[in-house]
Amino acid sequence: MQFAFDPPQPVSVPVAGGDQRFPVHRVYCVAKNYAAHAREMGEDPERVPPAFFLKPADTVVAAAGDVAYPPATANLHHEVELVAALGAGGSNVDVCNARDMIFGYAVGIDLTRRDLQQEARAVGGPWDTGKSFEQAAPISHLCPIERTGYLESGRIWLEVNGGIRQDGDISAMIWNTAEVISRLSGLFELKPGDLIFTGTPEGVGAIVPGDHLRGGIDGVAEFSLHIRG
Ligand code: MN
């Protein structure tokens, strides 16, 4: 087979404890999976069930070093999230089998051009310009599930310039990771290599060029990055 031009390099994430890399297939995201975050976004979590959206695989970058402040926004928000990485795929997977599909976990940031997202929501349009842009999905290394076990709780936090902004626990998710995988598998054929950003706790807010972000999830990973102007 001859390509018309060089195909893009596969996107991958380093796996802790060796030199393996996890090849990324798709990036699924859950919107409003913590009640307190749904409320801060002006919605009633009892009435608005968590919804799904996707980011292109090539929005994934290391949550380290410099990450670029994107164009066309004046309100870039951080959303720190537990990321589940799938080592197996499937369709219509039961909740009790879903956890067996997890390869490992990472901590990620669902970077969001909030102004563009809100403009889209106001007219009932798609969110893509708010959620999908270059470097929109910084992610730590993956910690294999053999080390973490199936995660049902753990502190998740994010600091900006040393001040705590988000400080929650993944036990507060409306749908836990196995339930998210099961629901997604009824909508999409999941594949090894899929990443799932499972939603953010409350405390989202704006970041600006020059900011320094640190965050983590207990027992999984921590990250440290700088927003480049
Ligand atoms: Mn999010």
PDB file of C-alpha atoms in Angstrom, residues 15-187:
ATOM      1  CA  VAL A  15       2.604   3.173  30.841  1.00  0.00           C
ATOM      2  CA  ALA A  16       4.142   3.478  34.311  1.00  0.00           C
ATOM      3  CA  GLY A  17       6.642   0.864  35.396  1.00  0.00           C
ATOM      4  CA  GLY A  18       8.303   0.071  32.065  1.00  0.00           C
ATOM      5  CA  ASP A  19       8.894   1.376  28.577  1.00  0.00           C
ATOM      6  CA  GLN A  20       5.548   0.331  27.062  1.00  0.00           C
ATOM      7  CA  ARG A  21       3.205   2.843  25.496  1.00  0.00           C
ATOM      8  CA  PHE A  22      -0.590   2.607  25.318  1.00  0.00           C
ATOM      9  CA  PRO A  23      -1.831   3.267  21.755  1.00  0.00           C
ATOM     10  CA  VAL A  24      -4.827   5.613  21.724  1.00  0.00           C
ATOM     11  CA  HIS A  25      -7.855   4.676  19.612  1.00  0.00           C
ATOM     12  CA  ARG A  26     -10.687   7.062  20.610  1.00  0.00           C
ATOM     13  CA  VAL A  27     -11.227   9.548  23.431  1.00  0.00           C
ATOM     14  CA  TYR A  28     -14.695   9.442  25.002  1.00  0.00           C
ATOM     15  CA  CYS A  29     -15.732  11.997  27.611  1.00  0.00           C
ATOM     16  CA  VAL A  30     -18.579  12.121  30.119  1.00  0.00           C
ATOM     17  CA  ALA A  31     -20.249  15.485  30.700  1.00  0.00           C
ATOM     18  CA  LYS A  32     -21.653  16.293  34.152  1.00  0.00           C
ATOM     19  CA  ASN A  33     -20.847  13.104  36.060  1.00  0.00           C
ATOM     20  CA  TYR A  34     -20.525  14.856  39.450  1.00  0.00           C
ATOM     21  CA  ALA A  35     -23.666  16.464  40.879  1.00  0.00           C
ATOM     22  CA  ALA A  36     -21.862  19.496  42.307  1.00  0.00           C
ATOM     23  CA  HIS A  37     -20.250  20.240  38.927  1.00  0.00           C
ATOM     24  CA  ALA A  38     -23.628  19.942  37.138  1.00  0.00           C
ATOM     25  CA  ARG A  39     -24.989  22.491  39.615  1.00  0.00           C
ATOM     26  CA  GLU A  40     -22.091  24.923  39.079  1.00  0.00           C
ATOM     27  CA  MET A  41     -22.843  24.695  35.336  1.00  0.00           C
ATOM     28  CA  GLY A  42     -26.404  25.815  36.107  1.00  0.00           C
ATOM     29  CA  GLU A  43     -28.090  22.433  35.685  1.00  0.00           C
ATOM     30  CA  ASP A  44     -30.030  20.087  37.942  1.00  0.00           C
ATOM     31  CA  PRO A  45     -28.215  16.726  38.104  1.00  0.00           C
ATOM     32  CA  GLU A  46     -31.526  15.016  38.896  1.00  0.00           C
ATOM     33  CA  ARG A  47     -32.919  16.158  35.559  1.00  0.00           C
ATOM     34  CA  VAL A  48     -29.869  16.205  33.276  1.00  0.00           C
ATOM     35  CA  PRO A  49     -28.293  12.758  32.983  1.00  0.00           C
ATOM     36  CA  PRO A  50     -24.587  12.553  32.132  1.00  0.00           C
ATOM     37  CA  ALA A  51     -24.041  12.807  28.371  1.00  0.00           C
ATOM     38  CA  PHE A  52     -21.146  11.707  26.185  1.00  0.00           C
ATOM     39  CA  PHE A  53     -18.937  13.563  23.719  1.00  0.00           C
ATOM     40  CA  LEU A  54     -15.662  12.708  21.995  1.00  0.00           C
ATOM     41  CA  LYS A  55     -12.337  14.392  21.431  1.00  0.00           C
ATOM     42  CA  PRO A  56     -10.124  13.360  18.506  1.00  0.00           C
ATOM     43  CA  ALA A  57      -7.291  11.020  19.547  1.00  0.00           C
ATOM     44  CA  ASP A  58      -4.693  13.552  18.435  1.00  0.00           C
ATOM     45  CA  THR A  59      -5.836  16.060  21.075  1.00  0.00           C
ATOM     46  CA  VAL A  60      -4.044  13.845  23.642  1.00  0.00           C
ATOM     47  CA  VAL A  61      -0.712  15.255  24.851  1.00  0.00           C
ATOM     48  CA  ALA A  62       1.495  14.657  27.873  1.00  0.00           C
ATOM     49  CA  ALA A  63       0.373  16.628  30.942  1.00  0.00           C
ATOM     50  CA  ALA A  64       3.920  17.866  31.396  1.00  0.00           C
ATOM     51  CA  GLY A  65       6.111  20.693  30.205  1.00  0.00           C
ATOM     52  CA  ASP A  66       4.326  23.336  28.138  1.00  0.00           C
ATOM     53  CA  VAL A  67       0.763  23.108  26.820  1.00  0.00           C
ATOM     54  CA  ALA A  68      -0.343  25.839  24.436  1.00  0.00           C
ATOM     55  CA  TYR A  69      -3.130  28.287  25.259  1.00  0.00           C
ATOM     56  CA  PRO A  70      -5.536  27.714  22.335  1.00  0.00           C
ATOM     57  CA  PRO A  71      -6.764  30.378  19.907  1.00  0.00           C
ATOM     58  CA  ALA A  72     -10.261  31.858  19.682  1.00  0.00           C
ATOM     59  CA  THR A  73     -11.083  31.845  23.402  1.00  0.00           C
ATOM     60  CA  ALA A  74     -11.001  34.271  26.305  1.00  0.00           C
ATOM     61  CA  ASN A  75     -12.215  31.676  28.821  1.00  0.00           C
ATOM     62  CA  LEU A  76     -10.153  28.466  28.828  1.00  0.00           C
ATOM     63  CA  HIS A  77     -11.245  26.187  31.692  1.00  0.00           C
ATOM     64  CA  HIS A  78      -9.539  23.303  33.494  1.00  0.00           C
ATOM     65  CA  GLU A  79     -11.515  20.118  34.256  1.00  0.00           C
ATOM     66  CA  VAL A  80      -9.427  17.520  36.092  1.00  0.00           C
ATOM     67  CA  GLU A  81     -10.715  13.985  35.478  1.00  0.00           C
ATOM     68  CA  LEU A  82     -10.090  10.313  36.140  1.00  0.00           C
ATOM     69  CA  VAL A  83      -9.258   8.687  32.796  1.00  0.00           C
ATOM     70  CA  ALA A  84      -9.977   4.985  32.306  1.00  0.00           C
ATOM     71  CA  ALA A  85      -7.937   3.270  29.576  1.00  0.00           C
ATOM     72  CA  LEU A  86      -9.401   0.170  27.932  1.00  0.00           C
ATOM     73  CA  GLY A  87      -7.289  -2.879  27.149  1.00  0.00           C
ATOM     74  CA  ALA A  88     -10.238  -4.777  25.659  1.00  0.00           C
ATOM     75  CA  GLY A  89     -13.254  -3.832  23.591  1.00  0.00           C
ATOM     76  CA  GLY A  90     -16.854  -4.851  23.203  1.00  0.00           C
ATOM     77  CA  SER A  91     -20.460  -3.889  22.600  1.00  0.00           C
ATOM     78  CA  ASN A  92     -23.388  -4.133  25.032  1.00  0.00           C
ATOM     79  CA  VAL A  93     -21.124  -5.037  27.952  1.00  0.00           C
ATOM     80  CA  ASP A  94     -22.750  -5.721  31.330  1.00  0.00           C
ATOM     81  CA  VAL A  95     -21.658  -3.520  34.230  1.00  0.00           C
ATOM     82  CA  CYS A  96     -20.238  -6.576  36.005  1.00  0.00           C
ATOM     83  CA  ASN A  97     -18.000  -7.386  33.022  1.00  0.00           C
ATOM     84  CA  ALA A  98     -17.022  -3.790  32.230  1.00  0.00           C
ATOM     85  CA  ARG A  99     -14.314  -3.483  34.857  1.00  0.00           C
ATOM     86  CA  ASP A 100     -12.440  -6.406  33.258  1.00  0.00           C
ATOM     87  CA  MET A 101     -11.923  -4.189  30.176  1.00  0.00           C
ATOM     88  CA  ILE A 102      -9.874  -1.604  32.090  1.00  0.00           C
ATOM     89  CA  PHE A 103      -6.158  -1.603  31.301  1.00  0.00           C
ATOM     90  CA  GLY A 104      -5.317   1.175  33.719  1.00  0.00           C
ATOM     91  CA  TYR A 105      -5.999   4.714  34.839  1.00  0.00           C
ATOM     92  CA  ALA A 106      -4.552   8.168  34.363  1.00  0.00           C
ATOM     93  CA  VAL A 107      -5.344  11.686  35.441  1.00  0.00           C
ATOM     94  CA  GLY A 108      -6.298  14.006  32.596  1.00  0.00           C
ATOM     95  CA  ILE A 109      -7.478  17.551  31.986  1.00  0.00           C
ATOM     96  CA  ASP A 110     -10.522  18.078  29.767  1.00  0.00           C
ATOM     97  CA  LEU A 111      -9.448  21.542  28.591  1.00  0.00           C
ATOM     98  CA  THR A 112     -12.520  23.492  27.524  1.00  0.00           C
ATOM     99  CA  ARG A 113     -13.013  26.745  25.619  1.00  0.00           C
ATOM    100  CA  ARG A 114     -15.958  27.552  27.896  1.00  0.00           C
ATOM    101  CA  ASP A 115     -17.029  30.636  25.956  1.00  0.00           C
ATOM    102  CA  LEU A 116     -17.301  28.664  22.711  1.00  0.00           C
ATOM    103  CA  GLN A 117     -19.057  25.777  24.482  1.00  0.00           C
ATOM    104  CA  GLN A 118     -21.615  28.138  26.023  1.00  0.00           C
ATOM    105  CA  GLU A 119     -22.211  29.925  22.719  1.00  0.00           C
ATOM    106  CA  ALA A 120     -22.887  26.536  21.116  1.00  0.00           C
ATOM    107  CA  ARG A 121     -25.219  25.454  23.914  1.00  0.00           C
ATOM    108  CA  ALA A 122     -27.148  28.723  23.679  1.00  0.00           C
ATOM    109  CA  VAL A 123     -28.121  27.981  20.099  1.00  0.00           C
ATOM    110  CA  GLY A 124     -28.499  24.216  20.571  1.00  0.00           C
ATOM    111  CA  GLY A 125     -25.447  23.544  18.428  1.00  0.00           C
ATOM    112  CA  PRO A 126     -22.631  20.987  18.758  1.00  0.00           C
ATOM    113  CA  TRP A 127     -19.876  21.522  21.342  1.00  0.00           C
ATOM    114  CA  ASP A 128     -16.902  20.555  19.253  1.00  0.00           C
ATOM    115  CA  THR A 129     -15.268  23.971  19.045  1.00  0.00           C
ATOM    116  CA  GLY A 130     -15.410  24.199  22.842  1.00  0.00           C
ATOM    117  CA  LYS A 131     -13.940  20.766  23.500  1.00  0.00           C
ATOM    118  CA  SER A 132     -11.801  19.703  20.546  1.00  0.00           C
ATOM    119  CA  PHE A 133      -8.697  21.696  19.670  1.00  0.00           C
ATOM    120  CA  GLU A 134      -4.963  21.123  19.629  1.00  0.00           C
ATOM    121  CA  GLN A 135      -3.662  19.789  22.972  1.00  0.00           C
ATOM    122  CA  ALA A 136      -7.190  19.756  24.454  1.00  0.00           C
ATOM    123  CA  ALA A 137      -6.605  16.513  26.378  1.00  0.00           C
ATOM    124  CA  PRO A 138      -3.396  16.590  28.472  1.00  0.00           C
ATOM    125  CA  ILE A 139      -2.932  13.269  30.275  1.00  0.00           C
ATOM    126  CA  SER A 140      -0.483  11.739  32.769  1.00  0.00           C
ATOM    127  CA  HIS A 141       1.169   8.357  32.367  1.00  0.00           C
ATOM    128  CA  LEU A 142      -1.166   5.341  32.696  1.00  0.00           C
ATOM    129  CA  CYS A 143      -1.026   3.325  35.890  1.00  0.00           C
ATOM    130  CA  PRO A 144      -1.909  -0.336  35.196  1.00  0.00           C
ATOM    131  CA  ILE A 145      -4.936  -1.722  37.032  1.00  0.00           C
ATOM    132  CA  GLU A 146      -2.714  -4.478  38.455  1.00  0.00           C
ATOM    133  CA  ARG A 147      -1.214  -1.734  40.614  1.00  0.00           C
ATOM    134  CA  THR A 148      -4.311   0.314  41.422  1.00  0.00           C
ATOM    135  CA  GLY A 149      -7.088  -2.281  41.571  1.00  0.00           C
ATOM    136  CA  TYR A 150     -10.531  -1.216  40.367  1.00  0.00           C
ATOM    137  CA  LEU A 151     -10.860   2.367  41.612  1.00  0.00           C
ATOM    138  CA  GLU A 152     -14.011   3.237  43.530  1.00  0.00           C
ATOM    139  CA  SER A 153     -12.644   6.138  45.561  1.00  0.00           C
ATOM    140  CA  GLY A 154      -9.640   8.416  45.760  1.00  0.00           C
ATOM    141  CA  ARG A 155      -8.857  12.108  46.036  1.00  0.00           C
ATOM    142  CA  ILE A 156      -8.807  14.038  42.744  1.00  0.00           C
ATOM    143  CA  TRP A 157      -7.392  17.544  42.835  1.00  0.00           C
ATOM    144  CA  LEU A 158      -6.023  20.417  40.769  1.00  0.00           C
ATOM    145  CA  GLU A 159      -4.012  23.493  41.751  1.00  0.00           C
ATOM    146  CA  VAL A 160      -3.382  26.649  39.729  1.00  0.00           C
ATOM    147  CA  ASN A 161      -0.270  28.605  40.734  1.00  0.00           C
ATOM    148  CA  GLY A 162      -0.232  26.795  44.073  1.00  0.00           C
ATOM    149  CA  GLY A 163      -3.868  27.533  44.982  1.00  0.00           C
ATOM    150  CA  ILE A 164      -6.305  24.643  45.183  1.00  0.00           C
ATOM    151  CA  ARG A 165      -9.153  24.892  42.648  1.00  0.00           C
ATOM    152  CA  GLN A 166     -10.648  21.407  42.471  1.00  0.00           C
ATOM    153  CA  ASP A 167     -10.602  18.963  45.378  1.00  0.00           C
ATOM    154  CA  GLY A 168     -13.007  16.044  45.158  1.00  0.00           C
ATOM    155  CA  ASP A 169     -13.260  12.286  45.372  1.00  0.00           C
ATOM    156  CA  ILE A 170     -14.004   9.944  42.521  1.00  0.00           C
ATOM    157  CA  SER A 171     -16.508   8.129  44.747  1.00  0.00           C
ATOM    158  CA  ALA A 172     -18.805  11.130  44.066  1.00  0.00           C
ATOM    159  CA  MET A 173     -19.258  10.193  40.397  1.00  0.00           C
ATOM    160  CA  ILE A 174     -22.936   9.818  39.460  1.00  0.00           C
ATOM    161  CA  TRP A 175     -22.043   6.860  37.224  1.00  0.00           C
ATOM    162  CA  ASN A 176     -18.986   4.880  38.267  1.00  0.00           C
ATOM    163  CA  THR A 177     -16.414   3.809  35.698  1.00  0.00           C
ATOM    164  CA  ALA A 178     -17.934   0.362  35.092  1.00  0.00           C
ATOM    165  CA  GLU A 179     -21.369   1.926  34.530  1.00  0.00           C
ATOM    166  CA  VAL A 180     -19.870   4.476  32.131  1.00  0.00           C
ATOM    167  CA  ILE A 181     -18.146   1.726  30.125  1.00  0.00           C
ATOM    168  CA  SER A 182     -21.337  -0.328  30.012  1.00  0.00           C
ATOM    169  CA  ARG A 183     -23.437   2.637  28.812  1.00  0.00           C
ATOM    170  CA  LEU A 184     -20.835   3.675  26.221  1.00  0.00           C
ATOM    171  CA  SER A 185     -20.668   0.103  24.907  1.00  0.00           C
ATOM    172  CA  GLY A 186     -24.372   0.272  24.070  1.00  0.00           C
ATOM    173  CA  LEU A 187     -23.727   3.344  21.919  1.00  0.00           C
TER     174      LEU A 187
END
